[in-house]
């Protein structure tokens, strides 16, 4: 079945550092790919998405590119802030499907 | 827009009792709602999918008689944990989508259930 594997955390960085959280997937056909963020005590919020190969999703300085050749959707940000501290989930929906399949989540802590 | 609320945000109940969690879409009609369970430091596991007016579809391994889901209106779904046990303690999250098929899901803030 479909699955998502993401970089294990926790990840701790200093403010203004470069961030990469790796995400790879296994799916048939052409899934849609997502990054969700969960701030402490809150529900998940959609951060960005990409629905076809080579699409780049971006939001709040975060970017991820749908790479079908490497089945990856790595999350990047050039300069992180303390407010980016949260848990980040990579997820996919299968082609034509609505059910979300999540990775295990990566806890990110940014120190001032 | 696209706000989903859950009530209560936290609940503590005694073993053997039942507890109901509500999920509401506040500014859109949710044809489909999803219930997830999140264990500490782990990912979300889909428990069931419900379409308004239909029986919920449960994922493999989820006991439908223990986790009762009702989606009686286009803005409300409820999850009732029956005869709760300490192992049912978890963070329960709902999401709602404005249609069947591919629509973005909007997530509620979650409900922390503790069974003593």
PDB file of C-alpha atoms in Angstrom:
ATOM      1  CA  UNK A   1       0.000   0.000   0.000  1.00  0.00           C
ATOM      2  CA  UNK A   2       0.895   3.658  -0.074  1.00  0.00           C
ATOM      3  CA  UNK A   3       3.366   4.862   2.530  1.00  0.00           C
ATOM      4  CA  UNK A   4       5.372   7.913   3.558  1.00  0.00           C
ATOM      5  CA  UNK A   5       8.749   7.907   5.264  1.00  0.00           C
ATOM      6  CA  UNK A   6      10.178  11.072   6.696  1.00  0.00           C
ATOM      7  CA  UNK A   7      13.303  12.057   8.482  1.00  0.00           C
ATOM      8  CA  UNK A   8      13.266  11.096  12.110  1.00  0.00           C
ATOM      9  CA  UNK A   9      13.618  13.831  14.625  1.00  0.00           C
ATOM     10  CA  UNK A  10      13.836  15.631  16.745  1.00  0.00           C
ATOM     11  CA  UNK A  11      15.658  18.302  14.798  1.00  0.00           C
ATOM     12  CA  UNK A  12      17.149  21.245  16.655  1.00  0.00           C
ATOM     13  CA  UNK A  13      18.526  24.263  14.835  1.00  0.00           C
ATOM     14  CA  UNK A  14      19.555  27.782  15.615  1.00  0.00           C
ATOM     15  CA  UNK A  15      17.553  30.722  14.345  1.00  0.00           C
ATOM     16  CA  UNK A  16      18.374  31.672  10.723  1.00  0.00           C
ATOM     17  CA  UNK A  17      19.763  28.212   9.948  1.00  0.00           C
ATOM     18  CA  UNK A  18      18.837  26.337   6.769  1.00  0.00           C
ATOM     19  CA  UNK A  19      16.263  23.609   7.195  1.00  0.00           C
ATOM     20  CA  UNK A  20      15.737  20.388   5.282  1.00  0.00           C
ATOM     21  CA  UNK A  21      13.320  17.671   6.364  1.00  0.00           C
ATOM     22  CA  UNK A  22      13.463  14.668   4.072  1.00  0.00           C
ATOM     23  CA  UNK A  23      10.352  12.877   2.890  1.00  0.00           C
ATOM     24  CA  UNK A  24      10.065   9.943   0.505  1.00  0.00           C
ATOM     25  CA  UNK A  25       6.993   8.058  -0.537  1.00  0.00           C
ATOM     26  CA  UNK A  26       5.756   4.843  -2.061  1.00  0.00           C
ATOM     27  CA  UNK A  27       2.609   5.010  -4.127  1.00  0.00           C
ATOM     28  CA  UNK A  28       1.183   3.810  -7.397  1.00  0.00           C
ATOM     29  CA  UNK A  29       0.298   6.271 -10.091  1.00  0.00           C
ATOM     30  CA  UNK A  30       0.474   9.974  -9.365  1.00  0.00           C
ATOM     31  CA  UNK A  31      -0.260  10.844  -5.749  1.00  0.00           C
ATOM     32  CA  UNK A  32      -0.720  14.351  -4.406  1.00  0.00           C
ATOM     33  CA  UNK A  33       1.831  15.351  -1.785  1.00  0.00           C
ATOM     34  CA  UNK A  34       1.433  17.548   1.273  1.00  0.00           C
ATOM     35  CA  UNK A  35       3.281  19.025   4.197  1.00  0.00           C
ATOM     36  CA  UNK A  36       1.251  19.698   7.335  1.00  0.00           C
ATOM     37  CA  UNK A  37       2.414  21.555  10.432  1.00  0.00           C
ATOM     38  CA  UNK A  38       1.183  21.019  13.988  1.00  0.00           C
ATOM     39  CA  UNK A  39       1.975  23.756  16.473  1.00  0.00           C
ATOM     40  CA  UNK A  40       1.943  22.860  20.182  1.00  0.00           C
ATOM     41  CA  UNK A  41      -1.568  22.156  21.406  1.00  0.00           C
ATOM     42  CA  UNK A  42      -3.147  22.729  18.013  1.00  0.00           C
ATOM     43  CA  UNK A  43      -4.488  20.672  15.129  1.00  0.00           C
ATOM     44  CA  UNK A  44      -2.801  20.169  11.809  1.00  0.00           C
ATOM     45  CA  UNK A  45      -2.583  22.967   9.299  1.00  0.00           C
ATOM     46  CA  UNK A  46      -1.809  22.525   5.642  1.00  0.00           C
ATOM     47  CA  UNK A  47       1.556  24.148   4.957  1.00  0.00           C
ATOM     48  CA  UNK A  48       1.944  23.426   1.257  1.00  0.00           C
ATOM     49  CA  UNK A  49       1.085  20.921  -1.410  1.00  0.00           C
ATOM     50  CA  UNK A  50       1.959  19.719  -4.887  1.00  0.00           C
ATOM     51  CA  UNK A  51      -0.312  17.710  -7.109  1.00  0.00           C
ATOM     52  CA  UNK A  52       1.916  16.694 -10.017  1.00  0.00           C
ATOM     53  CA  UNK A  53       5.519  15.927 -10.798  1.00  0.00           C
ATOM     54  CA  UNK A  54       7.937  18.886 -10.758  1.00  0.00           C
ATOM     55  CA  UNK A  55       5.390  21.112  -9.029  1.00  0.00           C
ATOM     56  CA  UNK A  56       6.825  23.253  -6.255  1.00  0.00           C
ATOM     57  CA  UNK A  57       4.653  24.032  -3.264  1.00  0.00           C
ATOM     58  CA  UNK A  58       5.557  27.057  -1.186  1.00  0.00           C
ATOM     59  CA  UNK A  59       4.202  28.957   1.801  1.00  0.00           C
ATOM     60  CA  UNK A  60       5.635  31.078   4.630  1.00  0.00           C
ATOM     61  CA  UNK A  61       9.154  30.692   3.242  1.00  0.00           C
ATOM     62  CA  UNK A  62       8.901  26.896   3.095  1.00  0.00           C
ATOM     63  CA  UNK A  63       9.265  25.047  -0.188  1.00  0.00           C
ATOM     64  CA  UNK A  64       9.011  21.458  -1.398  1.00  0.00           C
ATOM     65  CA  UNK A  65       9.331  20.073  -4.925  1.00  0.00           C
ATOM     66  CA  UNK A  66       7.506  16.951  -6.126  1.00  0.00           C
ATOM     67  CA  UNK A  67      10.267  14.725  -7.505  1.00  0.00           C
ATOM     68  CA  UNK A  68       8.815  11.648  -9.132  1.00  0.00           C
ATOM     69  CA  UNK A  69      12.181  10.247 -10.210  1.00  0.00           C
ATOM     70  CA  UNK A  70      13.349  10.072  -6.610  1.00  0.00           C
ATOM     71  CA  UNK A  71       9.841   9.727  -5.079  1.00  0.00           C
ATOM     72  CA  UNK A  72      10.662  12.580  -2.746  1.00  0.00           C
ATOM     73  CA  UNK A  73       9.081  15.759  -1.404  1.00  0.00           C
ATOM     74  CA  UNK A  74      11.706  17.298   0.870  1.00  0.00           C
ATOM     75  CA  UNK A  75      10.759  20.366   2.896  1.00  0.00           C
ATOM     76  CA  UNK A  76      13.196  23.294   2.904  1.00  0.00           C
ATOM     77  CA  UNK A  77      13.426  26.756   4.384  1.00  0.00           C
ATOM     78  CA  UNK A  78      16.347  29.094   3.958  1.00  0.00           C
ATOM     79  CA  UNK A  79      16.235  30.843   7.326  1.00  0.00           C
ATOM     80  CA  UNK A  80      14.182  29.400  10.156  1.00  0.00           C
ATOM     81  CA  UNK A  81      12.639  31.338  13.004  1.00  0.00           C
ATOM     82  CA  UNK A  82      11.787  30.404  16.578  1.00  0.00           C
ATOM     83  CA  UNK A  83       8.114  30.506  15.577  1.00  0.00           C
ATOM     84  CA  UNK A  84       8.724  27.620  13.143  1.00  0.00           C
ATOM     85  CA  UNK A  85       9.109  25.247  16.081  1.00  0.00           C
ATOM     86  CA  UNK A  86       6.445  22.595  15.540  1.00  0.00           C
ATOM     87  CA  UNK A  87       5.897  19.055  14.321  1.00  0.00           C
ATOM     88  CA  UNK A  88       5.942  18.650  10.546  1.00  0.00           C
ATOM     89  CA  UNK A  89       4.125  15.836   8.746  1.00  0.00           C
ATOM     90  CA  UNK A  90       4.614  14.737   5.172  1.00  0.00           C
ATOM     91  CA  UNK A  91       1.540  13.115   3.662  1.00  0.00           C
ATOM     92  CA  UNK A  92       0.044  11.887   0.411  1.00  0.00           C
ATOM     93  CA  UNK A  93      -3.269  11.034  -1.126  1.00  0.00           C
ATOM     94  CA  UNK A  94      -3.357   8.332  -3.744  1.00  0.00           C
ATOM     95  CA  UNK A  95      -4.323   9.220  -7.281  1.00  0.00           C
ATOM     96  CA  UNK A  96      -7.990  10.158  -7.268  1.00  0.00           C
ATOM     97  CA  UNK A  97      -8.332   9.346  -3.582  1.00  0.00           C
ATOM     98  CA  UNK A  98      -9.093  11.440  -0.532  1.00  0.00           C
ATOM     99  CA  UNK A  99      -7.562   9.346   2.239  1.00  0.00           C
ATOM    100  CA  UNK A 100      -4.408  10.939   3.646  1.00  0.00           C
ATOM    101  CA  UNK A 101      -1.427   8.750   4.474  1.00  0.00           C
ATOM    102  CA  UNK A 102       0.942  10.426   6.925  1.00  0.00           C
ATOM    103  CA  UNK A 103       4.603  10.049   7.702  1.00  0.00           C
ATOM    104  CA  UNK A 104       5.652   9.710  11.297  1.00  0.00           C
ATOM    105  CA  UNK A 105       6.236  13.416  11.859  1.00  0.00           C
ATOM    106  CA  UNK A 106       9.394  15.383  12.603  1.00  0.00           C
ATOM    107  CA  UNK A 107       9.621  17.576  15.662  1.00  0.00           C
ATOM    108  CA  UNK A 108      11.521  20.781  14.908  1.00  0.00           C
ATOM    109  CA  UNK A 109      12.869  23.062  17.620  1.00  0.00           C
ATOM    110  CA  UNK A 110      14.464  26.392  16.758  1.00  0.00           C
ATOM    111  CA  UNK A 111      16.604  28.032  19.416  1.00  0.00           C
ATOM    112  CA  UNK A 112      17.142  31.804  19.491  1.00  0.00           C
TER     113      UNK A 112
ATOM    114  CA  UNK B   1     -12.505  30.309   6.206  1.00  0.00           C
ATOM    115  CA  UNK B   2     -12.614  26.515   6.529  1.00  0.00           C
ATOM    116  CA  UNK B   3     -12.666  26.262  10.306  1.00  0.00           C
ATOM    117  CA  UNK B   4     -13.237  22.981  12.100  1.00  0.00           C
ATOM    118  CA  UNK B   5     -13.858  22.842  15.828  1.00  0.00           C
ATOM    119  CA  UNK B   6     -13.783  19.970  18.280  1.00  0.00           C
ATOM    120  CA  UNK B   7     -15.396  19.695  21.670  1.00  0.00           C
ATOM    121  CA  UNK B   8     -14.243  19.045  24.274  1.00  0.00           C
ATOM    122  CA  UNK B   9     -10.570  19.878  23.913  1.00  0.00           C
ATOM    123  CA  UNK B  10      -9.714  17.711  26.904  1.00  0.00           C
ATOM    124  CA  UNK B  11     -11.712  15.067  28.722  1.00  0.00           C
ATOM    125  CA  UNK B  12     -10.965  12.714  31.565  1.00  0.00           C
ATOM    126  CA  UNK B  13     -13.262   9.776  32.132  1.00  0.00           C
ATOM    127  CA  UNK B  14     -13.322   6.680  34.278  1.00  0.00           C
ATOM    128  CA  UNK B  15     -12.712   3.233  32.889  1.00  0.00           C
ATOM    129  CA  UNK B  16     -15.927   1.618  31.666  1.00  0.00           C
ATOM    130  CA  UNK B  17     -17.727   4.842  30.857  1.00  0.00           C
ATOM    131  CA  UNK B  18     -18.450   6.287  27.422  1.00  0.00           C
ATOM    132  CA  UNK B  19     -17.354   9.644  26.096  1.00  0.00           C
ATOM    133  CA  UNK B  20     -18.550  11.610  23.092  1.00  0.00           C
ATOM    134  CA  UNK B  21     -16.384  13.941  21.014  1.00  0.00           C
ATOM    135  CA  UNK B  22     -17.942  16.421  18.608  1.00  0.00           C
ATOM    136  CA  UNK B  23     -16.463  17.705  15.380  1.00  0.00           C
ATOM    137  CA  UNK B  24     -18.063  20.682  13.658  1.00  0.00           C
ATOM    138  CA  UNK B  25     -17.366  22.474  10.409  1.00  0.00           C
ATOM    139  CA  UNK B  26     -18.136  26.105  11.200  1.00  0.00           C
ATOM    140  CA  UNK B  27     -18.193  27.810   7.827  1.00  0.00           C
ATOM    141  CA  UNK B  28     -18.676  25.108   5.223  1.00  0.00           C
ATOM    142  CA  UNK B  29     -20.693  21.983   4.668  1.00  0.00           C
ATOM    143  CA  UNK B  30     -18.649  18.882   5.276  1.00  0.00           C
ATOM    144  CA  UNK B  31     -19.812  16.038   3.101  1.00  0.00           C
ATOM    145  CA  UNK B  32     -16.986  13.874   4.392  1.00  0.00           C
ATOM    146  CA  UNK B  33     -15.386  13.774   7.811  1.00  0.00           C
ATOM    147  CA  UNK B  34     -12.438  11.760   9.026  1.00  0.00           C
ATOM    148  CA  UNK B  35     -11.415  10.641  12.495  1.00  0.00           C
ATOM    149  CA  UNK B  36      -7.775  10.109  13.370  1.00  0.00           C
ATOM    150  CA  UNK B  37      -5.954   8.918  16.434  1.00  0.00           C
ATOM    151  CA  UNK B  38      -2.523  10.211  17.336  1.00  0.00           C
ATOM    152  CA  UNK B  39      -0.293   8.457  19.829  1.00  0.00           C
ATOM    153  CA  UNK B  40       2.463  10.388  21.628  1.00  0.00           C
ATOM    154  CA  UNK B  41       5.323  11.234  19.284  1.00  0.00           C
ATOM    155  CA  UNK B  42       3.709   9.256  16.494  1.00  0.00           C
ATOM    156  CA  UNK B  43       1.831   9.967  13.345  1.00  0.00           C
ATOM    157  CA  UNK B  44      -1.887  10.172  12.755  1.00  0.00           C
ATOM    158  CA  UNK B  45      -3.695   6.944  12.116  1.00  0.00           C
ATOM    159  CA  UNK B  46      -6.950   7.124  10.222  1.00  0.00           C
ATOM    160  CA  UNK B  47      -9.697   5.402  12.168  1.00  0.00           C
ATOM    161  CA  UNK B  48     -12.699   5.925   9.927  1.00  0.00           C
ATOM    162  CA  UNK B  49     -14.241   7.963   7.148  1.00  0.00           C
ATOM    163  CA  UNK B  50     -17.823   9.121   7.350  1.00  0.00           C
ATOM    164  CA  UNK B  51     -20.077  10.597   4.714  1.00  0.00           C
ATOM    165  CA  UNK B  52     -23.141  12.536   5.786  1.00  0.00           C
ATOM    166  CA  UNK B  53     -26.132  10.273   6.104  1.00  0.00           C
ATOM    167  CA  UNK B  54     -24.174   7.065   5.561  1.00  0.00           C
ATOM    168  CA  UNK B  55     -22.504   4.545   7.807  1.00  0.00           C
ATOM    169  CA  UNK B  56     -18.870   5.190   8.538  1.00  0.00           C
ATOM    170  CA  UNK B  57     -16.147   3.180   6.838  1.00  0.00           C
ATOM    171  CA  UNK B  58     -13.677   1.903   9.398  1.00  0.00           C
ATOM    172  CA  UNK B  59     -10.028   1.163   8.799  1.00  0.00           C
ATOM    173  CA  UNK B  60      -8.737  -2.319   9.377  1.00  0.00           C
ATOM    174  CA  UNK B  61      -8.223  -3.067  13.043  1.00  0.00           C
ATOM    175  CA  UNK B  62     -10.577  -0.354  14.331  1.00  0.00           C
ATOM    176  CA  UNK B  63     -13.492  -1.752  16.344  1.00  0.00           C
ATOM    177  CA  UNK B  64     -16.673  -0.202  15.024  1.00  0.00           C
ATOM    178  CA  UNK B  65     -18.646  -1.205  18.108  1.00  0.00           C
ATOM    179  CA  UNK B  66     -16.155   0.547  20.349  1.00  0.00           C
ATOM    180  CA  UNK B  67     -15.691   3.711  18.321  1.00  0.00           C
ATOM    181  CA  UNK B  68     -19.158   4.782  17.246  1.00  0.00           C
ATOM    182  CA  UNK B  69     -19.239   7.452  14.566  1.00  0.00           C
ATOM    183  CA  UNK B  70     -22.294   9.439  13.636  1.00  0.00           C
ATOM    184  CA  UNK B  71     -22.404  11.999  10.830  1.00  0.00           C
ATOM    185  CA  UNK B  72     -25.995  13.121  11.019  1.00  0.00           C
ATOM    186  CA  UNK B  73     -25.631  16.547   9.435  1.00  0.00           C
ATOM    187  CA  UNK B  74     -23.387  18.369   7.017  1.00  0.00           C
ATOM    188  CA  UNK B  75     -21.709  20.256   9.853  1.00  0.00           C
ATOM    189  CA  UNK B  76     -21.468  17.734  12.674  1.00  0.00           C
ATOM    190  CA  UNK B  77     -19.851  14.373  13.253  1.00  0.00           C
ATOM    191  CA  UNK B  78     -19.485  12.656  16.609  1.00  0.00           C
ATOM    192  CA  UNK B  79     -17.127   9.965  17.845  1.00  0.00           C
ATOM    193  CA  UNK B  80     -18.250   8.023  20.902  1.00  0.00           C
ATOM    194  CA  UNK B  81     -15.702   5.884  22.686  1.00  0.00           C
ATOM    195  CA  UNK B  82     -17.744   3.221  24.428  1.00  0.00           C
ATOM    196  CA  UNK B  83     -16.671   1.371  27.567  1.00  0.00           C
ATOM    197  CA  UNK B  84     -13.419   3.278  27.584  1.00  0.00           C
ATOM    198  CA  UNK B  85     -10.228   1.708  28.890  1.00  0.00           C
ATOM    199  CA  UNK B  86      -6.878   3.305  29.734  1.00  0.00           C
ATOM    200  CA  UNK B  87      -5.439   2.080  26.430  1.00  0.00           C
ATOM    201  CA  UNK B  88      -7.995   4.283  24.652  1.00  0.00           C
ATOM    202  CA  UNK B  89      -6.244   7.336  26.067  1.00  0.00           C
ATOM    203  CA  UNK B  90      -4.989   9.284  23.096  1.00  0.00           C
ATOM    204  CA  UNK B  91      -5.307  12.450  21.039  1.00  0.00           C
ATOM    205  CA  UNK B  92      -8.278  12.246  18.686  1.00  0.00           C
ATOM    206  CA  UNK B  93      -8.357  14.547  15.667  1.00  0.00           C
ATOM    207  CA  UNK B  94     -11.108  15.048  13.142  1.00  0.00           C
ATOM    208  CA  UNK B  95     -10.949  16.578   9.709  1.00  0.00           C
ATOM    209  CA  UNK B  96     -13.637  17.678   7.305  1.00  0.00           C
ATOM    210  CA  UNK B  97     -13.829  18.015   3.551  1.00  0.00           C
ATOM    211  CA  UNK B  98     -16.453  19.843   1.499  1.00  0.00           C
ATOM    212  CA  UNK B  99     -17.032  16.937  -0.865  1.00  0.00           C
ATOM    213  CA  UNK B 100     -16.348  13.348  -1.723  1.00  0.00           C
ATOM    214  CA  UNK B 101     -13.419  12.532  -3.920  1.00  0.00           C
ATOM    215  CA  UNK B 102     -10.452  14.862  -3.886  1.00  0.00           C
ATOM    216  CA  UNK B 103     -11.059  17.846  -1.663  1.00  0.00           C
ATOM    217  CA  UNK B 104      -8.697  19.413   0.843  1.00  0.00           C
ATOM    218  CA  UNK B 105      -9.228  18.284   4.427  1.00  0.00           C
ATOM    219  CA  UNK B 106      -9.439  20.852   7.206  1.00  0.00           C
ATOM    220  CA  UNK B 107      -8.393  19.662  10.624  1.00  0.00           C
ATOM    221  CA  UNK B 108      -9.848  20.286  14.040  1.00  0.00           C
ATOM    222  CA  UNK B 109      -7.625  21.150  17.006  1.00  0.00           C
ATOM    223  CA  UNK B 110      -7.947  17.699  18.557  1.00  0.00           C
ATOM    224  CA  UNK B 111      -9.333  16.224  21.757  1.00  0.00           C
ATOM    225  CA  UNK B 112      -7.099  14.799  24.455  1.00  0.00           C
ATOM    226  CA  UNK B 113      -8.827  11.800  26.061  1.00  0.00           C
ATOM    227  CA  UNK B 114      -7.500  10.389  29.318  1.00  0.00           C
ATOM    228  CA  UNK B 115      -9.119   7.277  30.747  1.00  0.00           C
ATOM    229  CA  UNK B 116      -8.352   6.607  34.401  1.00  0.00           C
TER     230      UNK B 116
END
